[in-house]
Each structure stands twice: as C-alpha cells, then as structure tokens.
Amino acid sequence: MNNLVPDTIRQEPSPPSGPEITHEDIDRAHDRQRVLRARAGRGLFSKSRLLWLLIGPGILVMLGENDGPSMVSYAATGARFGVGFFAPFFVLTFVMAIVVQEMTVRLGAATHRGHAELIFARFGPFWGWFSMLDLLLGNFLTLIAEFIAVRAGLGFFGVPPWLAVLIAMLVLVLALITHRYWTWERITLAAALLNLVFIPVAFLAHPDWHAFGRALGTWHPLPKGGLTNETVIVILSDIGATVTPWMLFFQQSATVDKGLTRRDIGYGRLDTVLGAALATVAALATMLCTTPLFSHQMSAENFQGAEFAQALQPIIGRLGAALFALGMVEAGIVASITISISSAYAFGEVAKRPHSLNLPISQGKSFYTVLLLCAAAAGGLVLIPGLPLVPVILIVNVIAVLAMPPALVFLYMLVNDREIMGDLVSPWWANLLAALVVILLVAAGVLFGVSVLAPNALAHLGGG
Amino acid sequence: MTLKDDATDPAITQKDFVTHVLEQDQLSQAKKRPVPRKQLRGIEILVLWSLRIYLLFMIAVVVYQVVLSMR
C-alpha cells in the first residue's frame, strides 16, 4: 500500500522510540512468524503447513453463507424440483461468489484496511455511514433468521427455545473468549465443517446418482412447467443470495485481521476456492437429501429446517433426520458468529474504534459490545412469544437488495483504484468477468426485491 | 535480529520482533493514519448519483413494506 498514505503524512518522522506496539500487533506478529517460518521451508510439508496457516476467511465466509435460510432454500429446491437444472445452477452461483470474494482478498491484503473503512475514506462519510448502518440493520435481521434456524433445529431434539438460544450464544462466547484471532478462526472452522453433515444424510436418502451426474453435465431436466413465475423467483433468489453484503465486509476485514499480505494472495484465493467447493458440496447434498420428498410428491412449501427433518425421517431414519436437524443448527450458529463479527468490524472501522479479534476485552470494549449485543438482541427477539417473524424474514430480503448494489459497485471501484491497489488492480479480463457478475447480481437482487414486494410483477416473464 | 518469542526483555524485544515480522502498514498505529479521499472522475460521479437516486427509491419501498407488514 505504498501510495495509500499521502506524502505529507508518510514523511512525518517516527517518534524516537519507534511506533507504539499494541497487544493486537503482538498477537498478529506471532501468527505471521509461523507463516514466515513455513514459507522459508521447502517441500510438501512446508507448503501444506503454509496452506493450513493461511486458510480461514475464505472457508468461513463460504460455509457461513450456507446459513439457516440458505439450507432451507436448498432443501426446498430439492423437494420442489428434484434433481435437474438446479444442481449445476448451484455450482454456477458459487463460481460467481468466488469471482466477487476474490476481490475482497486482494483489497484486504493490499491495503490492510477493512471494506467499510475504505468506503468511508475513499468515497466520503455519507457512503461510509450508509454502508455501515445498512449492513448493521441487514445483519441484525439476518441474525434473527439464524436463531430461528437454531431454535427449529434443536427443537427436533426436544431442546426448549431458551436453551437453544443460550447454546448458540455460548458457542459464540467460547470462540471469542481467548481473544485471539487464530483461536477464534480454528474453533469456528471446526464448527463450520459440520456443514458437511448433509453429505452422509444425502447418501441415506438414496438419490438417483445417475440422474444427478447427468443433471450436472446437461442442466436437464429443466423445472417442470418451464420458466414459470415461481421458477424465475427461485432463480433470482438464488442468484441474489449468492453474495450478500456481510460476506464482502467479513472476508476483507478477516483478511486484514489475520494479517495476510500481498505474498499470501495466492493462498487467499485458494482458501476462497476451497471454501466455495465445500459449500457447493454441502448445498448439493442438502438438495439431494430432500429429493425423496419430490419423488413422493410431498408438499414442502412452508417447511422450515426441523420440519424437513421430520418429513424425511420415515425415509432416511431417525439418525439421518437427527443429522439433518444438527446441520440446520450448525448453519445457524456459524452464520450468527460470522455475521455478528462482520457487524463489529464495520462499526469499528467507521467509528474509528479498535476492531480486531486479537484485542483483549479491556481494549476492544466497543468491538465486543457490538458483536455480543447484536447476537444477544437477535436471540432474545426470537424468544418473544407471538412476535411476527415472517415480516422480518421478508424485510431481510428487501434490506439485502438495498445494500447490494452500493456494496458491489464500491467493491468494483475500490479493486480498480490504482492509488490504493498499486499493481494489484484487476487485469482487463478479470474486470470484464467481475463486471458481468456484478451486473448480474445487482439485476437479480433488484428483480428479486421487486418480486417480494409485488409478487405478480414478474408473472409476464414466464407467462405464469 | 533473531526472532524470539520468549524475550528476556519483553519491553524492547517484543517491539523489535513485531516491527520485524509485520509490515509497517499492518501495525495498529499505522492504521490510524487517514486514507486520502478519492478524486472522482465524471463516470464515477454519475455512478454515485445513480446510487443515491436508487437508494431514495428503495428506502421508500422498504418503509412502505414495513408499514404494510405491520398492518
């Protein structure tokens, strides 16, 4: 980031004792020292160790996006459409996610600044505050949906709602308690890998593997009835949900907090691709889990996570249903951790308060307060009896639509900003690809927003 | 300089260790330096104004949606 700081600031002499070192710096330096040692080594072991040390933000963001509502959406797609068009379509959506999230890795490694901070600094306070407040609101509403998933998933095991929320909060606190980015990342990664629990459940569902392989290669069969209004809305919803605002803010801030540098970008990309691959497998497995409902012509229109588990129990057995419900719990808990943290990062970056998972509680009071307050308030709201949660879910979609175009446009402008990126600006072909994906995501998001607000507005698209 | 975790004089050695291992811009002190505002070109100003208009429209839509869902 040689050109980021103006000459007038850069040329200020350092104090005789050198820069002030904080606890956050010391923790990050220890993590970086292990990276430097691994990089200095030769052979497969050193390379593998380097990969182990540098993975994290990409896997977490991709598996975090496989959250409660997403898993319900994949399950509903399997139950409604069976195996066919949507199998390769899911793969395509994660490829688009890789294109977008890769930009955040480069931005974070090149500038060592978070996404909200760069928007604030480069485009002014209006856009800085807007991005942060919109993110906070959208994240808070999404958190409610995550706690609903946790409550529903644990409800399958007879856990009362208050205990379900308490368990989710305890996992969140447990991951934070060491106030070390590295420890937090490893605990959350371990929890996120439980997302793969849908794979054994898919095997228990005995899907038609031949049809699945054929669908991946041919995109057939197309959804029954052709391009109906319902199909258009499902497609738009899936494209629009491919990349959500918190993912951009989270991965860039986590890249900075982890301490990735320009030399680590290759591994950052690998981390993102690995995360997308794992998330794609989990998404496809979830879809396959519920295809027996499609074969048996069972309506799953209004199912939530636990209801899918109950409906599948006669087919996949008690163990399969329990694993399915456990997967829903994991999806909600991991997303609630990553989403709360993206809110806390953005708040700290814009309000210019310390923001790092390496901060001791005493030095990061505002960071941890925002983080825990968001999660606790969302968890608490879910426990209020009779609270109308359906409108909340509806508004989440609209808020996400509101936030996405600015977030994606700013991401595109920042990653092409030579003053801060130097030689890491995108080449023309990568820009073309990214522009196509950004335009498609923005258009799909806005159209989905329109479909939510005016359900019949898109009817003419498919003649339905 | 040898990179030691277990420094005998933490006050000095830790600082050397940190400044040796981290890039200057990674230090929390360096992050307090402001990033300069971007000088926007014509097309960028147009994009930002389009976003403002879009936002005004969408905020009205969200408010309408909230009111509608509360009835």
XYZ file of N, CA, C and O in Angstrom, chain A residues 55-56 58-66 71 74 90-91 94-95 98 188-199 270-286 330:
192
model
N -5.326 -20.596 5.397
C -6.761 -20.744 5.117
C -7.563 -20.198 6.295
O -7.042 -20.065 7.399
N -8.789 -19.872 6.047
C -9.659 -19.394 7.130
C -10.774 -18.500 6.623
O -11.924 -18.954 6.493
N -11.756 -17.431 3.738
C -12.495 -17.888 2.558
C -13.438 -19.037 2.885
O -14.605 -19.045 2.467
N -12.939 -20.002 3.648
C -13.792 -21.148 4.019
C -14.926 -20.677 4.925
O -16.087 -21.055 4.756
N -14.570 -19.799 5.872
C -15.593 -19.333 6.813
C -16.690 -18.541 6.107
O -17.870 -18.679 6.421
N -16.292 -17.686 5.164
C -17.313 -16.860 4.507
C -18.232 -17.721 3.648
O -19.451 -17.495 3.608
N -17.663 -18.723 2.973
C -18.486 -19.554 2.091
C -19.381 -20.503 2.895
O -20.568 -20.649 2.598
N -18.815 -21.133 3.926
C -19.651 -22.026 4.742
C -20.598 -21.209 5.617
O -21.687 -21.661 5.963
N -20.181 -19.993 5.975
C -21.070 -19.098 6.732
C -22.280 -18.702 5.902
O -23.381 -18.536 6.427
N -22.068 -18.549 4.591
C -23.198 -18.183 3.727
C -24.155 -19.356 3.535
O -25.313 -19.169 3.189
N -23.676 -20.577 3.759
C -24.594 -21.730 3.810
C -25.304 -21.672 5.161
O -25.183 -22.558 5.992
N -29.856 -23.055 3.743
C -30.030 -24.511 3.767
C -31.507 -24.874 3.584
O -31.837 -25.851 2.900
N -32.097 -24.545 -0.124
C -31.590 -25.692 -0.896
C -32.511 -26.898 -0.711
O -32.819 -27.623 -1.662
N -26.514 -24.376 -8.869
C -25.872 -24.083 -7.573
C -24.360 -23.938 -7.749
O -23.736 -23.069 -7.142
N -23.788 -24.822 -8.588
C -22.340 -24.744 -8.828
C -21.999 -23.377 -9.434
O -21.053 -22.708 -9.021
N -21.886 -20.491 -6.946
C -20.677 -20.429 -6.118
C -19.461 -19.972 -6.929
O -18.557 -19.340 -6.370
N -19.457 -20.265 -8.224
C -18.376 -19.730 -9.070
C -18.463 -18.203 -9.080
O -17.445 -17.497 -8.984
N -17.029 -16.842 -5.962
C -15.556 -16.832 -5.955
C -15.048 -15.561 -6.634
O -14.142 -14.890 -6.120
N -14.132 -21.755 14.974
C -15.257 -21.533 14.065
C -15.137 -22.414 12.819
O -16.142 -22.906 12.298
N -13.883 -22.620 12.355
C -13.685 -23.518 11.207
C -14.156 -24.935 11.538
O -14.819 -25.585 10.721
N -13.802 -25.390 12.746
C -14.216 -26.741 13.159
C -15.740 -26.845 13.177
O -16.315 -27.834 12.699
N -16.380 -25.797 13.700
C -17.850 -25.803 13.731
C -18.409 -25.742 12.312
O -19.389 -26.435 11.986
N -17.781 -24.938 11.445
C -18.296 -24.759 10.077
C -18.216 -26.044 9.268
O -19.062 -26.295 8.407
N -17.212 -26.875 9.561
C -17.073 -28.114 8.790
C -18.227 -29.083 9.050
O -18.469 -30.001 8.273
N -18.952 -28.840 10.160
C -20.146 -29.658 10.423
C -21.215 -29.449 9.351
O -22.172 -30.210 9.257
N -21.029 -28.383 8.537
C -21.948 -28.147 7.424
C -21.968 -29.351 6.474
O -22.943 -29.595 5.771
N -20.853 -30.107 6.503
C -20.739 -31.265 5.607
C -21.536 -32.466 6.111
O -21.533 -33.522 5.483
N -22.221 -32.298 7.244
C -23.026 -33.393 7.794
C -24.161 -33.768 6.831
O -24.711 -34.869 6.891
N -24.474 -32.829 5.910
C -25.537 -33.127 4.944
C -25.107 -34.199 3.927
O -25.955 -34.783 3.271
N -23.795 -34.421 3.822
C -23.319 -35.423 2.840
C -23.767 -36.835 3.232
O -24.397 -37.529 2.417
N -6.883 -19.549 -2.955
C -7.079 -20.988 -2.764
C -8.074 -21.244 -1.634
O -8.951 -22.121 -1.724
N -7.937 -20.466 -0.573
C -8.841 -20.548 0.574
C -10.286 -20.287 0.123
O -11.222 -21.010 0.504
N -10.449 -19.270 -0.733
C -11.789 -18.906 -1.202
C -12.369 -20.015 -2.091
O -13.545 -20.380 -1.947
N -11.532 -20.553 -2.981
C -11.999 -21.618 -3.879
C -12.332 -22.881 -3.067
O -13.361 -23.527 -3.290
N -11.472 -23.183 -2.098
C -11.708 -24.348 -1.238
C -13.034 -24.188 -0.479
O -13.844 -25.128 -0.394
N -13.242 -22.999 0.057
C -14.494 -22.713 0.778
C -15.696 -22.866 -0.135
O -16.713 -23.470 0.244
N -15.574 -22.351 -1.356
C -16.692 -22.437 -2.304
C -16.960 -23.897 -2.671
O -18.122 -24.306 -2.798
N -15.879 -24.677 -2.820
C -16.052 -26.093 -3.174
C -16.785 -26.829 -2.044
O -17.736 -27.587 -2.300
N -16.354 -26.594 -0.808
C -17.006 -27.257 0.334
C -18.471 -26.829 0.435
O -19.365 -27.652 0.662
N -18.701 -25.516 0.256
C -20.072 -25.000 0.369
C -20.949 -25.555 -0.748
O -22.136 -25.859 -0.528
N -20.378 -25.714 -1.953
C -21.155 -26.271 -3.075
C -21.547 -27.715 -2.777
O -22.707 -28.107 -2.985
N -20.585 -28.482 -2.266
C -20.876 -29.892 -1.951
C -21.983 -29.971 -0.893
O -22.930 -30.764 -1.016
N -21.884 -29.104 0.129
C -22.904 -29.110 1.195
C -24.266 -28.700 0.636
O -25.299 -29.298 0.992
N -24.268 -27.707 -0.253
C -25.535 -27.245 -0.840
C -26.164 -28.341 -1.696
O -27.376 -28.610 -1.595
N -25.337 -28.977 -2.520
C -25.864 -30.051 -3.379
C -26.364 -31.224 -2.536
O -27.399 -31.822 -2.830
N -25.610 -31.538 -1.472
C -26.027 -32.642 -0.595
C -27.374 -32.330 0.048
O -28.243 -33.206 0.149
N -27.557 -31.088 0.465
C -28.834 -30.702 1.098
C -29.984 -30.858 0.112
O -31.067 -31.329 0.461
N -26.026 -26.153 13.074
C -24.667 -25.680 12.736
C -24.733 -24.479 11.808
O -24.019 -23.495 11.990
